[in-house]
Coordinates of C-alpha atoms in Angstrom, one line a residue:
X886 CA 0.1 0.0 0.0
X887 CA 2.7 2.4 0.9
X888 CA 4.6 1.8 -2.3
X889 CA 1.8 3.3 -4.4
X890 CA 1.5 7.0 -5.2
X891 CA -1.4 9.1 -3.6
X892 CA -3.8 8.7 -6.5
X893 CA -3.7 5.0 -6.4
X894 CA -3.9 5.0 -2.6
X895 CA -7.1 7.1 -3.0
X896 CA -8.5 4.7 -5.5
X897 CA -7.7 1.9 -3.3
X898 CA -9.6 3.6 -0.4
X899 CA -12.6 4.3 -2.5
X900 CA -12.7 0.7 -3.8
X901 CA -12.6 -0.4 -0.1
X902 CA -15.5 1.8 0.6
X903 CA -17.4 0.2 -2.3
X904 CA -16.7 -3.3 -0.9
X905 CA -17.8 -2.1 2.7
X906 CA -21.1 -0.8 1.2
X907 CA -21.9 -3.9 -0.8
X908 CA -21.0 -6.1 2.2
X909 CA -23.2 -4.2 4.6
X910 CA -26.3 -4.3 2.0
X911 CA -25.7 -8.0 1.6
X912 CA -25.2 -8.7 5.3
X913 CA -28.5 -6.9 6.1
X914 CA -30.4 -8.8 3.2
X915 CA -29.0 -12.2 4.1
X916 CA -29.4 -12.0 7.8
X917 CA -25.6 -12.2 8.8
X918 CA -23.8 -13.6 5.8
X919 CA -21.1 -11.8 3.9
X920 CA -20.1 -11.2 0.4
X921 CA -16.7 -9.9 0.9
X922 CA -15.6 -11.5 4.2
X923 CA -15.0 -15.2 3.5
X924 CA -13.5 -15.9 7.0
X925 CA -16.8 -15.2 8.4
X926 CA -18.6 -17.3 5.9
X927 CA -16.1 -20.2 6.5
X928 CA -16.9 -20.1 10.2
X929 CA -20.7 -20.1 9.4
X930 CA -20.0 -23.0 6.9
X931 CA -18.3 -24.9 9.8
X932 CA -20.9 -24.1 12.4
X933 CA -23.5 -25.0 9.9
X934 CA -22.0 -28.4 9.1
X935 CA -21.6 -29.3 12.8
X936 CA -25.2 -28.3 13.5
X937 CA -26.7 -29.8 10.3
X938 CA -28.0 -26.3 9.4
X939 CA -28.9 -25.1 6.0
X940 CA -26.8 -22.1 6.7
X941 CA -23.9 -24.2 5.6
X942 CA -25.1 -24.3 1.9
X943 CA -25.6 -20.6 2.0
X944 CA -22.1 -20.0 3.1
X945 CA -20.7 -22.6 0.8
X946 CA -22.5 -21.0 -2.1
X947 CA -21.0 -17.5 -1.3
X948 CA -17.7 -18.9 -0.8
X949 CA -17.7 -20.6 -4.2
X950 CA -19.0 -17.5 -5.9
X951 CA -16.2 -15.5 -4.3
X952 CA -13.5 -17.7 -5.5
X953 CA -15.0 -17.9 -9.1
X954 CA -15.0 -14.1 -9.0
X955 CA -11.3 -14.0 -8.1
X956 CA -10.5 -16.3 -10.9
X957 CA -12.6 -14.4 -13.4
X958 CA -11.2 -11.0 -12.3
X959 CA -7.6 -12.2 -12.6
X960 CA -8.3 -13.5 -16.2
X961 CA -10.0 -10.1 -17.1
X962 CA -7.1 -8.2 -15.5
X963 CA -4.5 -10.3 -17.4
X964 CA -6.5 -9.6 -20.7
X965 CA -6.7 -6.0 -20.0
X966 CA -2.9 -5.4 -20.1
X967 CA -2.1 -1.9 -19.0
X968 CA -5.7 -1.2 -18.6
X969 CA -5.9 -3.9 -15.9
X970 CA -7.7 -1.8 -13.2
X971 CA -10.1 -0.3 -15.6
X972 CA -11.0 -3.6 -17.1
X973 CA -11.5 -5.3 -13.8
X974 CA -13.7 -2.5 -12.5
X975 CA -15.8 -2.6 -15.6
X976 CA -16.3 -6.3 -14.9
X977 CA -17.2 -5.6 -11.3
X978 CA -19.7 -3.0 -12.4
X979 CA -21.3 -5.4 -14.8
X980 CA -21.6 -7.9 -12.0
X981 CA -23.1 -5.5 -9.6
X982 CA -25.5 -4.4 -12.4
X983 CA -26.7 -7.9 -12.8
X984 CA -27.1 -8.3 -9.0
X985 CA -29.3 -5.1 -9.0
X986 CA -31.4 -6.6 -11.8
X987 CA -31.8 -9.9 -9.8
X988 CA -32.7 -8.0 -6.7
X989 CA -35.4 -6.1 -8.6
X990 CA -36.6 -9.5 -9.9
X991 CA -36.9 -10.8 -6.3
X992 CA -34.0 -13.2 -6.6
X993 CA -32.1 -12.1 -3.5
X994 CA -29.8 -15.1 -3.2
X995 CA -28.8 -15.0 -6.8
X996 CA -28.1 -11.3 -6.3
X997 CA -25.9 -12.3 -3.3
X998 CA -23.9 -14.8 -5.5
X999 CA -23.2 -12.1 -8.0
X1000 CA -22.2 -9.7 -5.2
X1001 CA -19.8 -12.3 -3.8
X1002 CA -18.3 -12.8 -7.4
X1003 CA -18.1 -9.1 -7.8
X1004 CA -16.1 -8.7 -4.5
X1005 CA -13.9 -11.5 -5.4
X1006 CA -13.1 -9.9 -8.9
X1007 CA -12.4 -6.4 -7.2
X1008 CA -9.2 -7.7 -5.5
X1009 CA -7.7 -8.3 -8.9
X1010 CA -7.4 -4.5 -9.3
X1011 CA -4.0 -4.4 -7.6
X1012 CA -2.8 -7.9 -8.6
X1013 CA 0.8 -7.9 -9.8
X1014 CA 2.7 -11.1 -10.8
X1015 CA -0.1 -13.3 -9.5
X1016 CA 0.0 -11.7 -6.1
X1017 CA -2.8 -9.3 -4.7
X1018 CA -0.8 -6.4 -3.5
X1019 CA -3.8 -4.6 -1.7
X1020 CA -6.7 -6.6 -0.3
X1021 CA -9.6 -4.4 -1.1
X1022 CA -12.5 -6.4 0.4
X1023 CA -11.1 -8.0 3.6
X1024 CA -9.7 -6.0 6.4
X1025 CA -7.9 -8.5 8.7
X1026 CA -4.7 -8.3 6.7
X1027 CA -5.1 -4.5 6.7
X1028 CA -5.2 -4.2 10.4
X1029 CA -2.4 -6.6 10.8
X1030 CA -0.3 -4.4 8.5
X1031 CA -1.6 -1.3 10.5
X1032 CA -0.4 -2.8 13.8
X1033 CA 3.1 -3.8 12.2
X1034 CA 3.5 -0.1 10.9
X1035 CA 2.7 1.2 14.3
X1036 CA 5.2 -0.9 15.8
X1037 CA 7.8 0.3 13.2
X1038 CA 6.7 3.7 14.2
X1039 CA 7.3 3.2 17.9
X1040 CA 10.7 1.9 17.0
X1041 CA 11.6 5.0 15.0
X1042 CA 11.8 3.2 11.6
X1043 CA 8.7 4.3 9.9
X1044 CA 6.9 7.5 11.0
X1045 CA 4.0 7.7 8.5
X1046 CA 3.4 4.3 6.9
X1047 CA 0.6 3.3 9.3
X1048 CA -1.6 6.1 7.9
X1049 CA -2.3 4.4 4.5
X1050 CA -3.6 1.3 6.1
X1051 CA -5.7 3.2 8.6
X1052 CA -7.3 5.0 5.7
X1053 CA -8.0 1.7 3.9
X1054 CA -9.7 0.4 7.0
X1055 CA -11.6 3.7 7.5
X1056 CA -12.8 3.6 3.9
X1057 CA -14.3 0.1 4.3
X1058 CA -16.1 1.1 7.6
X1059 CA -17.4 4.3 6.1
X1060 CA -18.7 2.6 3.0
X1061 CA -20.3 -0.1 5.2
X1062 CA -22.1 2.7 7.3
X1063 CA -23.5 4.0 4.0
X1064 CA -24.6 0.5 2.9
X1065 CA -26.3 -0.1 6.2
X1066 CA -28.2 3.2 5.7
X1067 CA -29.0 2.7 2.0
X1068 CA -30.4 -0.8 2.4
X1069 CA -33.5 0.0 4.5
X1070 CA -33.9 3.5 2.8
X1071 CA -33.6 2.6 -0.9
X1072 CA -34.2 -1.3 -0.9
X1073 CA -31.8 -4.0 -2.4
X1074 CA -32.1 -3.2 -6.1
X1075 CA -31.6 0.6 -5.9
X1076 CA -28.7 0.2 -3.4
X1077 CA -26.9 -2.3 -5.7
X1078 CA -27.7 0.0 -8.8
X1079 CA -25.8 2.8 -6.9
X1080 CA -23.0 0.5 -6.2
X1081 CA -22.7 -0.5 -9.8
X1082 CA -22.7 3.1 -10.9
X1083 CA -20.0 3.9 -8.4
X1084 CA -17.8 1.0 -9.8
X1085 CA -18.4 2.4 -13.3
X1086 CA -17.2 5.8 -12.3
X1087 CA -14.2 4.3 -10.6
X1088 CA -13.4 2.4 -13.7
X1089 CA -13.3 5.7 -15.5
X1090 CA -11.1 7.1 -12.9
X1091 CA -8.7 4.2 -13.3
X1092 CA -8.8 4.6 -17.2
X1093 CA -7.8 8.2 -16.8
X1094 CA -4.9 7.3 -14.6
X1095 CA -3.7 5.0 -17.1
X1096 CA -3.8 7.9 -19.8
X1097 CA -1.7 10.1 -17.5

């Protein structure tokens, strides 16, 4: 995160906010499942298996959709070449648009599967040489890096590096607050349509950065 310039760090924070927004909308819609946080879904899968609960199937479906999204996002990014970020974000916008259409048609779980795929794909924006350099949709690793950078600051080795990770986490939380407000006020379909529009705008931003 700290190796990127200010524009890319700002883009990463906005994409993290988008992930938080989508995750909060889905969490409220599904009653406690996630579309970006697969550690939580993995725990729900395990508890569901142990308790012979149908929740296990829901969690398994979301995990599978997320992995497929990661795979598809990586392939789209590789095909996009130097337009990697813009290509991936256009793909994310398309998945979010399909999710909004599914929500409008009353197919909430189909929408959730598309959302999980979109969140998986979003992580390919900052992929390089097969490795995700910035995790945009899950914050555990970000908080670990934040703690490590704070420790480096206390040792006098790095005075400012922790700030980027704090902003990335704050972006996710801020987006989740907006999603939690949007879902009851606007409904599932409109909330997801707004997310699709935001992803499209961020794709244009990424495209303009490639032009610069």
